[in-house]
CSV table of C-alpha atoms in Angstrom, one decimal:
chain,number,residue,atom,x,y,z
A,1,MET,CA,0.0,0.0,0.0
A,2,PHE,CA,2.8,2.4,0.8
A,3,GLU,CA,4.5,1.7,-2.5
A,4,ASP,CA,1.2,2.6,-4.3
A,5,GLU,CA,1.1,5.9,-2.6
A,6,LEU,CA,4.6,6.7,-3.7
A,7,THR,CA,3.7,5.8,-7.3
A,8,LEU,CA,0.7,8.2,-7.1
A,9,LEU,CA,3.0,10.9,-5.7
A,10,ASN,CA,5.5,10.4,-8.6
A,11,GLN,CA,2.6,10.6,-11.1
A,12,SER,CA,1.3,13.8,-9.5
A,13,ILE,CA,4.8,15.4,-9.6
A,14,ASN,CA,5.2,14.4,-13.2
A,15,GLU,CA,1.8,15.8,-14.2
A,16,PHE,CA,2.6,19.0,-12.3
A,17,GLY,CA,5.9,19.3,-14.1
A,18,ASP,CA,4.3,18.8,-17.5
A,19,LYS,CA,1.6,21.3,-16.7
A,20,PHE,CA,4.1,23.7,-15.3
A,21,ARG,CA,6.2,23.6,-18.5
A,22,ASN,CA,3.1,24.1,-20.6
A,23,ASP,CA,2.0,27.1,-18.6
A,24,LEU,CA,5.3,28.9,-18.3
A,25,SER,CA,4.1,31.4,-21.0
A,26,GLY,CA,1.0,32.2,-19.0
A,27,ASN,CA,0.3,35.3,-16.9
A,28,PRO,CA,1.6,35.8,-13.3
A,29,SER,CA,-1.9,35.3,-11.7
A,30,GLN,CA,-2.2,31.9,-13.3
A,31,MET,CA,1.3,31.0,-12.0
A,32,LEU,CA,0.3,32.1,-8.4
A,33,GLY,CA,-2.9,30.0,-8.6
A,34,LEU,CA,-1.0,27.1,-9.9
A,35,ARG,CA,1.5,27.4,-7.1
A,36,ASP,CA,-1.2,27.6,-4.4
A,37,ALA,CA,-2.9,24.6,-5.9
A,38,VAL,CA,0.4,22.7,-5.9
A,39,LYS,CA,0.9,23.6,-2.2
A,40,ASP,CA,-2.5,22.5,-1.2
A,41,SER,CA,-2.0,19.3,-3.2
A,42,LEU,CA,1.4,18.6,-1.6
A,43,LYS,CA,0.0,19.4,1.9
A,44,ALA,CA,-2.9,17.0,1.5
A,45,LEU,CA,-0.6,14.4,0.1
A,46,SER,CA,1.8,14.9,3.0
A,47,GLU,CA,-1.0,14.5,5.6
A,48,LYS,CA,-2.2,11.4,3.8
A,49,LEU,CA,1.3,9.9,3.8
A,50,SER,CA,1.8,10.8,7.5
A,51,LEU,CA,-1.4,9.0,8.3
A,52,LYS,CA,-0.4,6.0,6.3
A,53,LEU,CA,3.0,5.9,8.1
A,54,LYS,CA,1.3,6.0,11.5
A,55,GLU,CA,-1.0,3.2,10.4
A,56,GLU,CA,2.0,1.2,9.2
A,57,GLU,CA,3.8,1.8,12.5
A,58,LYS,CA,0.8,0.7,14.4
A,59,MET,CA,0.6,-2.5,12.3
A,60,VAL,CA,4.3,-3.2,13.0
A,61,GLU,CA,3.7,-2.7,16.7
A,62,MET,CA,0.7,-5.1,16.6
A,63,PHE,CA,2.7,-7.6,14.7
A,64,LEU,CA,5.6,-7.4,17.2
A,65,GLU,CA,3.1,-7.7,20.1
A,66,TYR,CA,1.6,-10.8,18.4
A,67,GLN,CA,5.0,-12.3,18.0
A,68,ASN,CA,5.8,-11.7,21.7
A,69,GLN,CA,2.4,-13.2,22.8
A,70,LEU,CA,3.1,-16.2,20.5
A,71,ARG,CA,6.5,-16.7,22.1
A,72,LYS,CA,5.0,-16.6,25.6
A,73,GLN,CA,2.3,-19.1,24.6
A,74,ASN,CA,4.9,-21.4,23.1
A,75,LYS,CA,6.9,-21.2,26.3
A,76,VAL,CA,3.8,-22.1,28.4
A,77,ILE,CA,3.0,-25.0,26.1
A,78,GLN,CA,6.6,-26.3,26.3
A,79,GLU,CA,6.5,-26.0,30.1
A,80,LYS,CA,3.2,-27.9,30.2
A,81,LYS,CA,4.6,-30.5,27.9
A,82,ASP,CA,7.7,-30.9,30.0
A,83,ASN,CA,5.6,-31.2,33.2
A,84,LEU,CA,3.4,-33.8,31.5
A,85,LEU,CA,6.4,-35.9,30.4
A,86,LYS,CA,7.7,-35.7,34.0
A,87,MET,CA,4.4,-36.8,35.4
A,88,LEU,CA,4.3,-39.7,32.9
A,89,ASP,CA,7.8,-40.8,34.1
A,90,GLU,CA,6.7,-40.6,37.7
A,91,VAL,CA,3.6,-42.7,37.0
A,92,LYS,CA,5.8,-45.2,35.1
A,93,ASN,CA,8.2,-45.4,38.1
A,94,LYS,CA,5.3,-45.7,40.6
A,95,LYS,CA,3.8,-48.5,38.4
A,96,GLN,CA,7.2,-50.3,38.5
A,97,GLU,CA,7.5,-49.9,42.2
A,98,LEU,CA,3.9,-51.2,42.7
A,99,GLU,CA,4.6,-54.2,40.5
A,100,GLY,CA,7.8,-54.9,42.6
A,101,LEU,CA,5.8,-54.5,45.8
A,102,ILE,CA,3.1,-56.9,44.6
A,103,ALA,CA,5.8,-59.4,43.6
A,104,ASN,CA,7.4,-59.1,47.1
A,105,ILE,CA,4.0,-59.5,48.8
A,106,GLN,CA,3.4,-62.6,46.7
A,107,ASP,CA,6.8,-64.0,47.6
A,108,LEU,CA,6.1,-63.4,51.3
A,109,LYS,CA,2.7,-65.1,51.0
A,110,GLU,CA,4.2,-68.1,49.4
A,111,GLU,CA,7.0,-68.2,52.0
A,112,TYR,CA,4.5,-67.9,54.8
A,113,CYS,CA,2.4,-70.7,53.4
A,114,ARG,CA,5.5,-72.9,53.1
A,115,LYS,CA,6.5,-72.2,56.7
A,116,LYS,CA,2.9,-72.6,57.9
A,117,GLU,CA,2.8,-76.0,56.2
A,118,THR,CA,6.2,-77.0,57.7
A,119,ILE,CA,5.1,-75.9,61.2
A,120,SER,CA,1.8,-77.7,60.8
A,121,THR,CA,3.6,-80.9,59.7
A,122,ALA,CA,6.0,-80.6,62.6
A,123,ASN,CA,3.3,-80.0,65.1
A,124,LYS,CA,1.3,-83.0,63.8
A,125,ALA,CA,4.4,-85.2,64.0
A,126,ASN,CA,5.2,-83.9,67.5
A,127,GLY,CA,1.6,-84.5,68.6
A,128,GLU,CA,1.7,-88.0,67.4
A,129,ARG,CA,5.0,-88.7,69.2
A,130,LEU,CA,3.6,-87.1,72.4
A,131,LYS,CA,0.5,-89.2,72.0
A,132,ARG,CA,2.5,-92.4,71.7
A,133,LEU,CA,4.4,-91.4,74.9
A,134,GLN,CA,1.2,-90.7,76.7
A,135,THR,CA,-0.1,-94.1,75.6
A,136,SER,CA,2.9,-95.8,77.2
A,137,ALA,CA,2.2,-94.1,80.5
A,138,ASP,CA,0.4,-97.1,82.0
A,139,THR,CA,3.3,-99.4,81.1
A,140,TYR,CA,5.9,-97.1,82.6
A,141,ARG,CA,3.8,-96.6,85.7
A,142,ASP,CA,3.5,-100.3,86.3
A,143,HIS,CA,7.2,-101.2,85.7
A,144,LEU,CA,9.1,-98.1,86.7
A,145,GLU,CA,6.6,-96.5,89.2
A,146,LEU,CA,6.4,-93.6,86.8
A,147,GLU,CA,3.5,-91.2,86.2
A,148,ILE,CA,3.4,-89.1,83.0
A,149,ARG,CA,1.4,-85.9,82.9
A,150,LYS,CA,0.8,-83.4,80.1
A,151,ILE,CA,1.5,-79.9,81.2
A,152,HIS,CA,1.5,-76.4,79.6
A,153,GLY,CA,3.7,-75.7,76.6
A,154,ASP,CA,3.1,-79.1,75.0
A,155,LYS,CA,5.4,-80.7,77.6
A,156,LEU,CA,5.2,-84.0,79.4
A,157,GLN,CA,6.1,-84.2,83.0
A,158,PHE,CA,7.7,-87.5,84.2
A,159,ILE,CA,7.3,-88.2,87.9
A,160,PHE,CA,9.2,-91.1,89.5
A,161,THR,CA,8.2,-92.5,92.9
A,162,GLY,CA,9.7,-95.3,94.9
A,163,ILE,CA,13.2,-93.9,94.5
A,164,ASP,CA,13.9,-93.3,98.2
A,165,PRO,CA,13.1,-96.4,100.3
A,166,LYS,CA,12.6,-94.1,103.3
A,167,LYS,CA,10.3,-91.8,101.5
A,168,PRO,CA,8.8,-93.9,98.6
A,169,GLU,CA,6.1,-91.3,97.8
A,170,ARG,CA,8.7,-88.5,97.3
A,171,PRO,CA,8.5,-87.4,93.6
A,172,TYR,CA,11.6,-87.2,91.4
A,173,MET,CA,10.7,-85.5,88.2
A,174,PHE,CA,11.7,-83.8,84.9
A,175,SER,CA,9.9,-82.3,81.9
A,176,LEU,CA,10.3,-83.2,78.3
A,177,ARG,CA,9.2,-81.6,75.0
A,178,LEU,CA,10.0,-81.9,71.3
A,179,ASN,CA,11.7,-78.8,69.9
A,180,GLU,CA,11.3,-77.3,66.4
A,181,ALA,CA,14.0,-79.8,65.2
A,182,ARG,CA,11.8,-82.6,66.6
A,183,ASP,CA,14.5,-83.5,69.1
A,184,TYR,CA,13.9,-84.4,72.7
A,185,GLU,CA,14.6,-81.5,75.1
A,186,VAL,CA,14.7,-82.1,78.8
A,187,SER,CA,14.1,-79.4,81.5
A,188,ASP,CA,12.9,-78.7,85.0
A,189,CYS,CA,14.7,-81.7,86.5
A,190,SER,CA,14.2,-82.0,90.3
A,191,PRO,CA,16.5,-82.8,91.9
A,192,PRO,CA,19.0,-81.8,89.2
A,193,LEU,CA,21.2,-84.4,87.5
A,194,GLU,CA,24.6,-83.6,86.1
A,195,CYS,CA,24.4,-86.5,83.7
A,196,LEU,CA,21.0,-85.4,82.3
A,197,ALA,CA,22.6,-83.6,79.3
A,198,GLU,CA,24.5,-86.8,78.4
A,199,PHE,CA,21.3,-88.8,78.6
A,200,GLN,CA,19.5,-86.3,76.4
A,201,GLU,CA,22.2,-86.4,73.7
A,202,LYS,CA,22.2,-90.2,73.8
A,203,VAL,CA,18.4,-90.5,73.3
A,204,ARG,CA,18.5,-88.0,70.5
A,205,LYS,CA,21.0,-90.3,68.7
A,206,THR,CA,19.5,-93.7,69.5
A,207,ASN,CA,15.8,-92.8,69.9
A,208,ASN,CA,15.7,-95.5,72.6
A,209,PHE,CA,13.3,-93.8,75.0
A,210,SER,CA,12.9,-96.7,77.3
A,211,ALA,CA,16.6,-96.9,77.9
A,212,PHE,CA,16.6,-93.1,78.6
A,213,LEU,CA,13.9,-93.4,81.3
A,214,ALA,CA,15.7,-96.3,82.9
A,215,ASN,CA,19.0,-94.4,83.0
A,216,VAL,CA,17.3,-91.4,84.5
A,217,ARG,CA,15.6,-93.5,87.2
A,218,LYS,CA,19.0,-95.1,88.0
A,219,ALA,CA,20.5,-91.6,88.3
A,220,PHE,CA,17.8,-90.5,90.7
A,221,ILE,CA,18.4,-93.6,92.8
A,222,ALA,CA,22.1,-92.9,92.8
A,223,THR,CA,21.4,-89.5,94.3
A,224,VAL,CA,19.7,-91.1,97.3
A,225,HIS,CA,22.6,-93.5,98.1
A,226,ASN,CA,25.1,-90.7,97.6
């Protein structure tokens, strides 16, 4: 648009020059009128050009402002994009952590079930062994003057009588249980026997429980004579 205005200005100047050359032979009043007309024409054209220049400057300012706003919007969009990618990474990491946690929980559940089954099997076996010992109570009582009682903690208490001829009713006792390894474990011996640990180790190796009881009874009798 500005180039079109310059073209019109050049045309007006050329037309004025042609007319001025043609009218050089005219009278002075015509020359003055022509001069005033040219002044008015140049003034109007100058005002018009000034207005156009202001409009062009305003358009340039608007364009620059648009570019600035566009840069700001692009920056905001990029920041949102970066934040979104960061959130996606965090979600991915959390998902991996959750999957790992679920796997660990599953492993713990399986381990717990295995241990529970092992303990249940051991308890069942211990219960059966204790039951067999309890079943033999009558036999031991008749032959060894031995009473067997089931007490707290899944223990059996063995009570010997007839050890001391002077006090045949005096009890000599110890407790017995099966530990987690399903081995015999003796405790609470009264009166205490120094050889009890040796007897315990021997019955664990031989599993000859009758011999163990006989040895304990002999050891109690020995305490009376000593």
